[in-house]
Structures are given as structure tokens and as C-alpha cells.
Short mmCIF file of C-alpha atoms and ligand atoms in Angstrom, two decimals:
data_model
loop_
_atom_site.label_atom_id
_atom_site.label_comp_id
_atom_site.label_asym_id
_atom_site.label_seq_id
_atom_site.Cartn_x
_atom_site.Cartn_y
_atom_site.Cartn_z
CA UNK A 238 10.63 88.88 -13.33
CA UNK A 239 13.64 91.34 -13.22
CA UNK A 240 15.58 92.55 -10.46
CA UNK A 241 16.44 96.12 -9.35
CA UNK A 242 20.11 95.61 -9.46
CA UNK A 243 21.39 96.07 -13.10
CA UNK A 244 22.09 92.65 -14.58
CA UNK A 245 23.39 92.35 -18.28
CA UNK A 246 21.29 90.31 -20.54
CA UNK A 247 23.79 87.51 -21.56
CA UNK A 248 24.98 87.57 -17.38
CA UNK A 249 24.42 83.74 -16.29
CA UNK A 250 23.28 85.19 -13.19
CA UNK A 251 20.55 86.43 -13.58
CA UNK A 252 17.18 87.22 -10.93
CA UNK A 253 15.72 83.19 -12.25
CA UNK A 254 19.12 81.67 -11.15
CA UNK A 255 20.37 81.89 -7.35
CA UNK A 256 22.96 79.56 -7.67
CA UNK A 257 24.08 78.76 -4.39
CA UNK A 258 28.31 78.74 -3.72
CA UNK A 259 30.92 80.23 -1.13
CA UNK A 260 33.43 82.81 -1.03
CA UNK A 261 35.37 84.57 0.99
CA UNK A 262 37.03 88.16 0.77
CA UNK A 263 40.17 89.82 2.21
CA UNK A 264 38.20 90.62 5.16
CA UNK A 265 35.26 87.97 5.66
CA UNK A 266 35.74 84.46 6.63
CA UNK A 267 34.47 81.55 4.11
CA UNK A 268 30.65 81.40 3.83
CA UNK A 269 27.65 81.11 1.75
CA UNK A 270 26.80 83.01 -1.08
CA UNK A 271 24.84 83.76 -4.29
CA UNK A 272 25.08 85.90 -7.20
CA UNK A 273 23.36 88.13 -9.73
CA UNK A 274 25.22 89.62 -12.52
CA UNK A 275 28.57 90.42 -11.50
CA UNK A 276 27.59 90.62 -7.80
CA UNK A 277 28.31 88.55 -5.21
CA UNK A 278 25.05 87.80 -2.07
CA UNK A 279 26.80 87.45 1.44
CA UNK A 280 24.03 85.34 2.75
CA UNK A 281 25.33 85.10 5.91
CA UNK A 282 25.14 88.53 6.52
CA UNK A 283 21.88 89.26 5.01
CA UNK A 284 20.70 86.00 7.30
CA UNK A 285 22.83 87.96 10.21
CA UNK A 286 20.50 91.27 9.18
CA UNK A 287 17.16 89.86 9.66
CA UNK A 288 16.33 89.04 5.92
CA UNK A 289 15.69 85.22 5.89
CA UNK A 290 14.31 85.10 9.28
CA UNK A 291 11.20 83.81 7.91
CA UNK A 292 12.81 80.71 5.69
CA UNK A 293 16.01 79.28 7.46
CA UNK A 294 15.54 79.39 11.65
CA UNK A 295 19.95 78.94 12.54
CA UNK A 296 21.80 81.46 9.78
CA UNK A 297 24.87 79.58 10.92
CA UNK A 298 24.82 76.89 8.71
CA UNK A 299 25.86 80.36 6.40
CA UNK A 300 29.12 80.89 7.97
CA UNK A 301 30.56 77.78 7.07
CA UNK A 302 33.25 76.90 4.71
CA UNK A 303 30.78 74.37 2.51
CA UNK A 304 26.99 74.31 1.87
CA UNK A 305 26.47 70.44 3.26
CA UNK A 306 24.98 71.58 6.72
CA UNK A 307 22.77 74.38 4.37
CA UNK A 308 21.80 71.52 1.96
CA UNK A 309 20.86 68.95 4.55
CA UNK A 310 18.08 70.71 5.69
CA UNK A 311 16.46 69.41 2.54
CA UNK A 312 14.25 71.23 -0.45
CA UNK A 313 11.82 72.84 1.65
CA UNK A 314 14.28 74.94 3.05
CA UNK A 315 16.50 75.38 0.34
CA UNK A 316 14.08 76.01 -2.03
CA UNK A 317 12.05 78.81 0.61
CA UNK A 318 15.45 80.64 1.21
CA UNK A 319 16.46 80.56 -2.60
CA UNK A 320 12.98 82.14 -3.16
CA UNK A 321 13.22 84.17 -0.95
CA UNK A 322 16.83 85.72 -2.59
CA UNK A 323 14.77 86.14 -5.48
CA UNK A 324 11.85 88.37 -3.94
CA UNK A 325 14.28 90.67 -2.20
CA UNK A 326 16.09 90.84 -5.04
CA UNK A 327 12.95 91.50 -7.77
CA UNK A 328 12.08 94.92 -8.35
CA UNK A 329 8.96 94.71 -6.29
CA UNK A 330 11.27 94.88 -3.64
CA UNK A 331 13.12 98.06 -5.06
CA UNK A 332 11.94 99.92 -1.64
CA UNK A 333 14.49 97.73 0.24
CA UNK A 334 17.38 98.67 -2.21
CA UNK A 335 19.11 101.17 -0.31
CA UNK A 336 19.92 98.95 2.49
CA UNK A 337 20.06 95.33 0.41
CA UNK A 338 23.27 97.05 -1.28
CA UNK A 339 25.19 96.65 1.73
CA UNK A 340 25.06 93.02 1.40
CA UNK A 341 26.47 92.67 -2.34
CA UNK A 342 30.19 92.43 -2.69
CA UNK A 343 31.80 92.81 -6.83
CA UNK A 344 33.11 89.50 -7.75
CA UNK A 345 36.30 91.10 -8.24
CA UNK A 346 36.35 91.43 -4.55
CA UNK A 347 35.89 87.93 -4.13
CA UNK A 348 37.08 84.41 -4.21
CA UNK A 349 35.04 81.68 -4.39
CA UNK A 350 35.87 78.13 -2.66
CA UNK A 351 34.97 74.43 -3.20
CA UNK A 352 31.02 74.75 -2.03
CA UNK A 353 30.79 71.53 -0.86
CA UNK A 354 32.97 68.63 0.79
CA UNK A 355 32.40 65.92 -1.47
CA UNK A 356 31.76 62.55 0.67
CA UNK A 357 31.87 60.56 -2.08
CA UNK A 358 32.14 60.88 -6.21
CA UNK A 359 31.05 58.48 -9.08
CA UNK A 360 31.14 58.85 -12.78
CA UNK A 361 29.41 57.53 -15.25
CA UNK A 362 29.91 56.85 -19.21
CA UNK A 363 26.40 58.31 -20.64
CA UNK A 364 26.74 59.68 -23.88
CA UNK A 365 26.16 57.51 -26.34
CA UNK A 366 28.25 59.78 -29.00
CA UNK A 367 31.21 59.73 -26.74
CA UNK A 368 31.25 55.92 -25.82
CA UNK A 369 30.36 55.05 -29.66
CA UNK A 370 33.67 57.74 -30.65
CA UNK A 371 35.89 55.77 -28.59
CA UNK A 372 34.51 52.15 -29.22
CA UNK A 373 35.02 53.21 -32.58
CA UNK A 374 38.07 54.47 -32.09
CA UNK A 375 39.77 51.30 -29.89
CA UNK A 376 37.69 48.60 -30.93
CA UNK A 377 35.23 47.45 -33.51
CA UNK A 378 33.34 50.24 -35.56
CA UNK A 379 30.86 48.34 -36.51
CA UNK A 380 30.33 47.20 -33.14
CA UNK A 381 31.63 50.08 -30.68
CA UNK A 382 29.19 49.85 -27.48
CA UNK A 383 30.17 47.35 -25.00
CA UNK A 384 26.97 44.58 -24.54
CA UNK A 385 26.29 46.17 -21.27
CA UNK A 386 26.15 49.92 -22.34
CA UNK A 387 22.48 50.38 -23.53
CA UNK A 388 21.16 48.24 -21.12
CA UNK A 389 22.35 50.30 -17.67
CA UNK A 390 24.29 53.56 -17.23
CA UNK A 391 28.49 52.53 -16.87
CA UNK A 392 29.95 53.64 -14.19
CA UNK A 393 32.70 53.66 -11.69
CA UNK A 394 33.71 54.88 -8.70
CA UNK A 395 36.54 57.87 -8.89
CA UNK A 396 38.35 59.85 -6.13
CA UNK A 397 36.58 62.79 -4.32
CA UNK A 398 39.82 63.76 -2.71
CA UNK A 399 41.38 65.41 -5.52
CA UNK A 400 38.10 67.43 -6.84
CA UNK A 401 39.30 70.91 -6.78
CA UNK A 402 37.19 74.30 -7.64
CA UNK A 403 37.59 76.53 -10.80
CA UNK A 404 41.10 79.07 -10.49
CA UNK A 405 43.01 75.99 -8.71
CA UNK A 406 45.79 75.10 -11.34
CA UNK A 407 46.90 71.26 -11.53
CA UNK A 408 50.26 69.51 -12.13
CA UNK A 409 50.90 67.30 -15.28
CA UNK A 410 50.72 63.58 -13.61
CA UNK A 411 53.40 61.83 -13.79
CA UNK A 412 53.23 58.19 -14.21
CA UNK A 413 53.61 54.57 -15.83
CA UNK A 414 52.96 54.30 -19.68
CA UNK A 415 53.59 51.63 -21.99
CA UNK A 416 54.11 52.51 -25.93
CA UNK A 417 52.73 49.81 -27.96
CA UNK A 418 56.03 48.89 -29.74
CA UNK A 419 58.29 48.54 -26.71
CA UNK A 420 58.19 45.72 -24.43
CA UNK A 421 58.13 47.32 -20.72
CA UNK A 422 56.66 50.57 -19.05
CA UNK A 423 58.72 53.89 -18.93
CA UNK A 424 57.68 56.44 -15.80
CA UNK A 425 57.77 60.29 -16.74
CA UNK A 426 55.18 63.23 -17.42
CA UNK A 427 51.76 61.90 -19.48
CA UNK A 428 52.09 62.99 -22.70
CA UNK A 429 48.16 62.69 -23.46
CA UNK A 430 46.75 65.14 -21.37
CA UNK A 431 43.25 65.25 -21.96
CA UNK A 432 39.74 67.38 -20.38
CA UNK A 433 36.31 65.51 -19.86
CA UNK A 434 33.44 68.05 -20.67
CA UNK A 435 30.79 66.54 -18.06
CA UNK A 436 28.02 68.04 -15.86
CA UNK A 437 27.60 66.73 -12.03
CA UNK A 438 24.98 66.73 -9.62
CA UNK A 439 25.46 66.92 -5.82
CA UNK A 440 23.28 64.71 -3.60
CA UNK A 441 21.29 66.98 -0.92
CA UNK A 442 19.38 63.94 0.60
CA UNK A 443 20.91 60.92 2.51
CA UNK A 444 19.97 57.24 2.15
CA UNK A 445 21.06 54.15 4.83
CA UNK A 446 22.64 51.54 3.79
CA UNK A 447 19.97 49.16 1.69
CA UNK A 448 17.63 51.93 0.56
CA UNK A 449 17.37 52.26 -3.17
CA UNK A 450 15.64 55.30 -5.24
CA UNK A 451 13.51 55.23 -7.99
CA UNK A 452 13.55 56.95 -11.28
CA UNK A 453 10.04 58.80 -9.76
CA UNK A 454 12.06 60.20 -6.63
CA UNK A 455 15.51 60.93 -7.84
CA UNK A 456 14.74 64.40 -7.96
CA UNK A 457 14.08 64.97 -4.71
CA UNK A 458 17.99 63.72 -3.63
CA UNK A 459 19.13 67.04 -6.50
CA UNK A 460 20.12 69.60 -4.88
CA UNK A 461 21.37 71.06 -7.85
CA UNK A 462 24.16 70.58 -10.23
CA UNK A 463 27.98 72.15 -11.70
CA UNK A 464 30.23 72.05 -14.29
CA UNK A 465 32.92 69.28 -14.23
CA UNK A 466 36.07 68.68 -15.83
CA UNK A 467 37.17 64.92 -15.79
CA UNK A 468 41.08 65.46 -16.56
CA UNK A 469 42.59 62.08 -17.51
CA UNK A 470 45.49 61.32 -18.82
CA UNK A 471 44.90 59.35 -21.52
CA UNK A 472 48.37 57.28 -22.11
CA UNK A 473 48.15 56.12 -18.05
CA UNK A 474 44.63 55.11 -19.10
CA UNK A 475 45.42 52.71 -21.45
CA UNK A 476 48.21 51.00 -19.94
CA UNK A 477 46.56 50.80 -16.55
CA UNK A 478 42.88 50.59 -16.50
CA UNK A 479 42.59 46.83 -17.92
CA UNK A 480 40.74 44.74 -16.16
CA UNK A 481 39.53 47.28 -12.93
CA UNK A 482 39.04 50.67 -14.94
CA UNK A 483 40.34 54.00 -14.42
CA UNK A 484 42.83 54.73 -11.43
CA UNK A 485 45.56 57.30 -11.59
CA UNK A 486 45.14 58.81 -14.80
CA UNK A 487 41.51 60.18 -12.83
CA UNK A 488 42.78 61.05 -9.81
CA UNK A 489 45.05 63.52 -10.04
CA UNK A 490 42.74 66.50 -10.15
CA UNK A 491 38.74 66.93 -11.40
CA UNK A 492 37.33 70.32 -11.29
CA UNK A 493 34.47 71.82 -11.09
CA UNK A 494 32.58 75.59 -11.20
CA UNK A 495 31.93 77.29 -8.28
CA UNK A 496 28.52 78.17 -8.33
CA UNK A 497 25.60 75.25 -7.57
CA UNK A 498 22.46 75.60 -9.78
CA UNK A 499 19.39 74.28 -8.04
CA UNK A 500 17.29 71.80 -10.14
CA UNK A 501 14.47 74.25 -9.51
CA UNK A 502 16.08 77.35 -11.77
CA UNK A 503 16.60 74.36 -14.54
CA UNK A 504 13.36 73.52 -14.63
CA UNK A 505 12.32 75.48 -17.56
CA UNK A 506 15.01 73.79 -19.49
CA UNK A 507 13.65 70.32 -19.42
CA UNK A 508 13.35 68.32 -22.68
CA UNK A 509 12.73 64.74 -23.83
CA UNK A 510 15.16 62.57 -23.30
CA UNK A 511 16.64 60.14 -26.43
CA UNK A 512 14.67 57.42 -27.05
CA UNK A 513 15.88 54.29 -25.36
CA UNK A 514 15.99 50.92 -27.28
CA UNK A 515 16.03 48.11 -25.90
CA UNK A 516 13.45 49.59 -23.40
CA UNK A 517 15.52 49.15 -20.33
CA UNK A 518 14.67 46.90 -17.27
CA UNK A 519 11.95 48.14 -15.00
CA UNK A 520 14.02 50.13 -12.21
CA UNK A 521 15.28 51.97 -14.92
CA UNK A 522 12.28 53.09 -16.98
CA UNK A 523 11.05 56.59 -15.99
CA UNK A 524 8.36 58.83 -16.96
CA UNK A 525 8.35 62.96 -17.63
CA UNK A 526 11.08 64.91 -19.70
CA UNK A 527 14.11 64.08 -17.53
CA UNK A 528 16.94 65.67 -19.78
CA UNK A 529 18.04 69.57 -19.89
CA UNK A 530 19.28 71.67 -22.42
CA UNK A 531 22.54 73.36 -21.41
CA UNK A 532 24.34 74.49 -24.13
CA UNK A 533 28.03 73.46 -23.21
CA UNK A 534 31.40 74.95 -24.22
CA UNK A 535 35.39 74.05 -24.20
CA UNK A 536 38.03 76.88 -24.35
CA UNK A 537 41.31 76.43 -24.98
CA UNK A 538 43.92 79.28 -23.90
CA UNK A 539 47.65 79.27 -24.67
CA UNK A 540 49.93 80.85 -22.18
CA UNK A 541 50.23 83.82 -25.03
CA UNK A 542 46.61 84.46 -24.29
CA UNK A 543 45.84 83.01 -28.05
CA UNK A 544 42.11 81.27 -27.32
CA UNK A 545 39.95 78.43 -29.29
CA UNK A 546 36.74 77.12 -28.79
CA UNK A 547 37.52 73.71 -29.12
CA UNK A 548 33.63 72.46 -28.64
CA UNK A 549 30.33 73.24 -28.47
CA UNK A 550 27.87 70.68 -27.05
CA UNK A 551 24.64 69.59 -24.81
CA UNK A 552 23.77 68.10 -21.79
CA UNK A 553 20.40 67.19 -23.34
CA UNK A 554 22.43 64.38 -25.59
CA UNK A 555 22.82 62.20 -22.42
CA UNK A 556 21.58 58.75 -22.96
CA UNK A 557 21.28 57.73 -20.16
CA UNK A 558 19.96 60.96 -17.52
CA UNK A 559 20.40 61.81 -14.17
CA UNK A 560 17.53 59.96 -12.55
CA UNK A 561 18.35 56.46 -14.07
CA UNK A 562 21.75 57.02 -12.63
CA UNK A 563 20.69 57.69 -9.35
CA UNK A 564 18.30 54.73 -9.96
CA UNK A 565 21.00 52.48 -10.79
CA UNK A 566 23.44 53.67 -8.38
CA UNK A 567 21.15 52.76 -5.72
CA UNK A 568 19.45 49.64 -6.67
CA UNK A 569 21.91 47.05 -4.94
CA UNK A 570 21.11 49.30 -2.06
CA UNK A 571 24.26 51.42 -1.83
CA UNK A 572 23.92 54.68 0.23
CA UNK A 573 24.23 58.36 -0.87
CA UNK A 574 25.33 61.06 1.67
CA UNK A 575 24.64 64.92 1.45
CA UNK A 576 27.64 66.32 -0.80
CA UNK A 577 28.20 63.32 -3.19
CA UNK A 578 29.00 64.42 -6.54
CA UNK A 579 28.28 62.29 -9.97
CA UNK A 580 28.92 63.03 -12.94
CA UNK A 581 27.81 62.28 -16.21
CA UNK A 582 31.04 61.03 -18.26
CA UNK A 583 31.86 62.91 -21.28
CA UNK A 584 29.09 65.01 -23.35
CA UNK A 585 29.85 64.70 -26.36
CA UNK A 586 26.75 65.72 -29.75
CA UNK A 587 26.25 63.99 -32.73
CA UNK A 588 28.97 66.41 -34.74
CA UNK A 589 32.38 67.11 -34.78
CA UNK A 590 32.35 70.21 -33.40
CA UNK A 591 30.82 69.06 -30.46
CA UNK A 592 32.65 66.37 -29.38
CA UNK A 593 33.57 66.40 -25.16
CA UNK A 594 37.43 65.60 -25.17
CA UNK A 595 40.35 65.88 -26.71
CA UNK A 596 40.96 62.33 -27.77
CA UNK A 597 37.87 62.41 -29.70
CA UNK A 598 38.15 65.87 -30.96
CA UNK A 599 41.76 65.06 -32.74
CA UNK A 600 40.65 61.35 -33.35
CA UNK A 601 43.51 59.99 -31.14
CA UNK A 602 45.77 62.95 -32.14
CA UNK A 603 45.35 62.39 -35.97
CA UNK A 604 43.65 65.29 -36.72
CA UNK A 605 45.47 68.66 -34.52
CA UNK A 606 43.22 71.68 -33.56
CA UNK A 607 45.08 74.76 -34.91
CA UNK A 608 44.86 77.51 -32.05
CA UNK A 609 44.82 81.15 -33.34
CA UNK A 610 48.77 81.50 -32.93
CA UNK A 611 49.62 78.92 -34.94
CA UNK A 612 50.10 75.91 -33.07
CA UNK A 613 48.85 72.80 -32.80
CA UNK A 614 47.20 70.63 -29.68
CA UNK A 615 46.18 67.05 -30.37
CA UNK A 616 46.07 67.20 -26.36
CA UNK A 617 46.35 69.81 -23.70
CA UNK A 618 49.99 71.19 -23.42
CA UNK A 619 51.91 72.63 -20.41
CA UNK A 620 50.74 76.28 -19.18
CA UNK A 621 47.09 75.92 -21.73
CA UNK A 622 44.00 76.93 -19.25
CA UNK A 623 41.17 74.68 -20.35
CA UNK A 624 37.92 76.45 -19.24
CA UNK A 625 34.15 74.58 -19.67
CA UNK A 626 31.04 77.09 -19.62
CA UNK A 627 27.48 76.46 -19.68
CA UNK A 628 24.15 78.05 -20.00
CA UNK A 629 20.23 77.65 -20.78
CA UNK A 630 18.56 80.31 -22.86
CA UNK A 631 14.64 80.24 -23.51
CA UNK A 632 12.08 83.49 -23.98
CA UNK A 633 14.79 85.75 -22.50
CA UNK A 634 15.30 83.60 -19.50
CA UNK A 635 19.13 82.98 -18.91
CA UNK A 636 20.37 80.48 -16.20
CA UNK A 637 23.77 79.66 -16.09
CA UNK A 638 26.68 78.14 -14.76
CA UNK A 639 29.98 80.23 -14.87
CA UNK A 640 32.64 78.69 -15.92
CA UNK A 641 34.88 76.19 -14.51
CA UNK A 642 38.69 77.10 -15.74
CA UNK A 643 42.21 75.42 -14.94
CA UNK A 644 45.48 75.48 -15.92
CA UNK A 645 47.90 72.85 -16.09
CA UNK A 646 51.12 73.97 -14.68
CA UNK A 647 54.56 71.43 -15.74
CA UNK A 648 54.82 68.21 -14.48
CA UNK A 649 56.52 68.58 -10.35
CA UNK A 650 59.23 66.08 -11.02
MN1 LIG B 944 34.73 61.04 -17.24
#
């Protein structure tokens, strides 16, 4: 498949992706969109022009400023329309060029919004490597997974309020820390700002209240999935989350890439999931390659412009994957609306080099990264831009995610 529009080779966006976001111009109002290359698909307008006529029967659920009321109409709709982005698009269709132009905007020219409102938002704690790092590193290494971990997927339930897109820069919390040696709490800026490299999925099919899902039909509630950064601020954590979990040093910000990738342009990516053992309780066994390879990466920029790729790792390393999660989520009967992000917890790979956060990168702040200019970060300083991309690559098929990129601006005290 190619398209007729002139797409670079390593471009994320290419004719197998249609990612689905929104945007809005200097001119146009926010509404739905997709991309290819470096150019951004008013779908509204090509809906407005007659093009999806055939797929999606009311183009205003387009002209909206979030997806939801696009995604609620469920898979066979999504899916058709996505499809049908893709044919107009392919150069079988290169007769309809001349007037398809008019509907493609540079994503200079653009700025892309949060693409969905996010009902509600859950993460979970499913790398192995990453709980296992910081077991290791705050308890027992010889013992460093909880009893519970390998038997269901850890979780809790964070704030969907403060989920903001790619571009929006965030404060240094302020808050209540305790250093180990002194006897009370002191209030000021967290000194142990930290990123979460994670993936999320957004829901795009309601339950009621005492439905569950299986492992079999998780898929079909996928709509498709983003980029996440779980900022946390890692000396609030440890004075506050005993005994209900994390609180504020979550809640001050997550972030996450514009663009939605439908489960459908991942499915070439599938691979085997790790091997589970103990074999998990019934509700949570599944059957079919249910993990992805998308090769993940953290960048750290200084305010000098000095960069550092600070990791390189894989969504395929999840223990525990996206169905089980769903399963889980869902077995006591709690409901899932259309919009509902979770995410994975912290990706972190077997090595090093690809470890998902900064406490586990400089072991607690023992070892520093060195950026280019000189300097050191054992965790994220004041004016750095921490940005997370991600992409599958197989036969010459690219599908990616963008980016999602933030900077953290001085505490507001
Ligand atoms: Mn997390």
C-alpha cells in the first residue's frame, strides 16, 4: 500500500496508520483529524465534502472538541471510516488528488488538543522489570515482587482531571516530604521529579454497572491506544502513599501524545506475550499473542537545547497485557465508559538502558546521567522537556505514535 501524498519512510504516519486526534488552526474551530506524514486530515471537512458519506451517516460528531461521540459509535464505524481515510488516501485513488489536497493542512499550521475527555483513568504496575527494579531497590532483593504481583495486574485508580496533551508545560508540585533523618515533614518544591514511560489505551465501548469482560472480548472495548507520561514526584511518594498508594505526587499533571492509534493499524505488531508462572486464575488466562512490539524512547532536553536519550525500551515486555487488565478491572463488575484511559505503569526491559524512569535509571540518584553539556540529572530539573516517542517497524511497514513532550516549568510558589 502507499499513498499519493509524499510520506518519508521513517514518518510515523504513514498510509497503514490513521491515527485518529484533533486540532484546531488559527482559523478552524477544534475538530477531528488524522495524519499522514507531516500532514494534517480535516475530517470534518472532508465528511462536510461528501467523502465519508458512505461510512459515518452525522459528520458532526467531527466538529467536536474530543473524539468520544466519534468513538461511541463503536468499531464498525470507526474502523469503516478509518478505512476509508486509507483508500482515498492510497494511490489508487491518485485521480481524486487534485481536490483531496484541499483538505490537508501542514502540521505547522496546526495545533493539536486533548482528543478525548477522559471519564475516568487507572494505572496499573505491569512490568515485571520495573516492579522487580524498585522492590529491589526499597525492599528485599532477593524477594522484590509483592505476593500479590504475579498473581493479578496492580493497580490503582489516578486522577483524569489533570491528564494534559503533548506541548502543555507543567509546574514542579509543591508539597509535603519527609527526609529520613529528620523527625517531621517540611513543605516546598519536590526535589525528585521523575517521568513514567507507559503506554495507555482508551475505552471506546461502555459497560453498566456489574458487567465484567473477558480476556476473549477485551479487544473489542480498544479503541486504540497513546503515549503516556506518568510524572510523579518521587519524594511526595514515599512519604505519602503508605498505606492507600499514590495521591499527590500523581496528580499534578500526566500527559499524553496527541494522536490515537487504532488497535487495528497495531495489529501487525502482535507478539507473544511473557510466559506467565504461576498460571494465573481462570478470568485471567487468555489465548492468542496479546502483546505488541513498540519500540519506546525517553528524551531528555536541557533548556540549552543539549539532548539525551535517556532510554530505549518495549511495550512487548509487559507482564501482565492489556486484555488481562481490562479483565481484571472488570471482574468485581466495575463499569468502563467511552474515553477511559489506562495505562500500563512503567515499561521498563530487561537492561539498563532501557529502564522506564528516572529513579530506576540513576538507581535512586546513585548513578547521574551525564547530558551532552556536561551536567548531571539523577531526576528531571527545572526548564528540562522530557519527550516519550514510539513506533512499530516490520517489512517496511511503519506505524507510529508521535511523540508526547513536556516541560517542567519552576515550581508556582
Ligand atoms: Mn505509573
Amino acid at each position: 500500500m502507499k499513498s499519493w501524498l509524499t510520506i518519508a519512510e521513517d514518518s510515523d504516519f504513514s498510509i497503514y496508520n490513521i491515527p485518529f486526534g484533533v486540532f484546531k488552526t488559527k482559523s478552524s474551530t477544534p475538530r477531528a483529524a488524522s495524519i499522514l506524514g507531516n500532514q494534517v486530515i480535516d475530517l470534518y471537512a472532508l465528511a462536510q465534502g461528501g467523502y465519508l458519506k458512505d461510512v459515518l451517516a452525522d459528520a458532526e460528531v467531527l466538529n467536536q472538541k474530543t473524539l468520544n461521540a466519534f468513538i461511541a459509535l463503536g468499531k464498525p464505524v470507526t474502523n469503516a471510516v478509518r478505512l476509508k481515510i486509507q483508500t482515498l488516501f492510497s494511490e489508487e485513488n491518485a485521480a481524486q488528488k487534485d481536490s483531496l489536497i484541499a483538505y490537508l493542512i501542514p502540521v505547522a499550521d496546526t495545533e493539536m488538543l486533548m482528543p478525548i475527555h477522559i471519564p475516568n483513568y487507572t494505572d496499573f504496575y505491569s512490568s515485571r522489570e520495573h516492579a522487580t527494579n524498585v522492590g529491589t531497590m526499597f525492599r528485599d532483593p532477593n524477594n522484590a515482587l509483592l505476593p500479590n504481583w504475579l498473581h493479578l495486574p496492580v493497580g490503582y485508580h489516578g486522577r483524569a482531571s489533570s491528564i494534559v496533551v503533548s506541548g502543555t508545560p507543567l509546574h514542579r508540585p509543591i508539597g509535603q516530604t519527609k527526609a529520613d533523618d529528620q523527625p517531621a515533614p517540611t513543605f516546598g518544591p519536590s526535589r525528585l521529579l521523575d517521568f513514567e514511560l507507559e503506554v495507555g489505551f482508551v475505552v471506546g465501548k461502555e459497560t453498566q454497572l456489574g458487567d465484567s469482560i473477558s480476556t476473549a472480548n477485551a479487544e473489542d472495548y480498544i479503541f486504540g491506544l497513546l503515549l503516556f507520561n506518568d510524572w510523579s514526584a518521587r519524594d511526595v511518594q514515599k512519604w505519602e502513599y503508605v498505606p492507600l498508594g499514590p495521591f499527590l505526587a500523581k496528580n499534578f499533571g500526566s500527559s499524553v501524545s496527541p494522536w490515537i492509534v487504532t488497535l487495528e493499524a497495531l495489529e501487525p505488531f502482535r507478539v507473544a506475550s511473557p510466559a506467565q508462572e504461576p498460571t494465573p486464575l481462570p478470568y485471567l488466562q487468555f489465548e492468542g499473542q496479546k502483546n505488541y512490539d513498540i519500540q519506546l524512547e525517553v528524551d531528555i532536553t536541557a533548556e540549552n537545547g543539549a539532548t539525551k536519550t535517556v532510554s530505549k525500551s518495549n511495550f512487548r515486555y509487559m507482564y501482565w497485557n492489556m486484555c488481562q487488565q481490562l479483565a481484571h478491572h472488570t471482574v468485581n463488575g466495575c463499569n468502563v465508559e467511552v474515553g477511559d484511559l489506562y495505562a500500563s505503569g512503567t515499561i521498563s526491559g530487561p537492561e539498563k538502558d532501557s529502564y522506564g524512569s528516572m529513579l530506576e535509571i540513576s538507581w535512586g540518584g546513585k548513578n547521574p546521567v551525564i547530558m551532552p553539556d556536561g551536567t548531571e540529572r539523577k531526576f528531571i530539573l527545572d526548564n528540562d522537556t522530557v519527550t516519550i516517542k514510539g513506533h512499530c517497524a516490520k517489512d517496511n511497514v511503519r506505524v507510529g505514535f508521535g511523540q508526547v513532550s513536556n516541560k517542567i516549568l519552576p515550581a508556582k510558589l
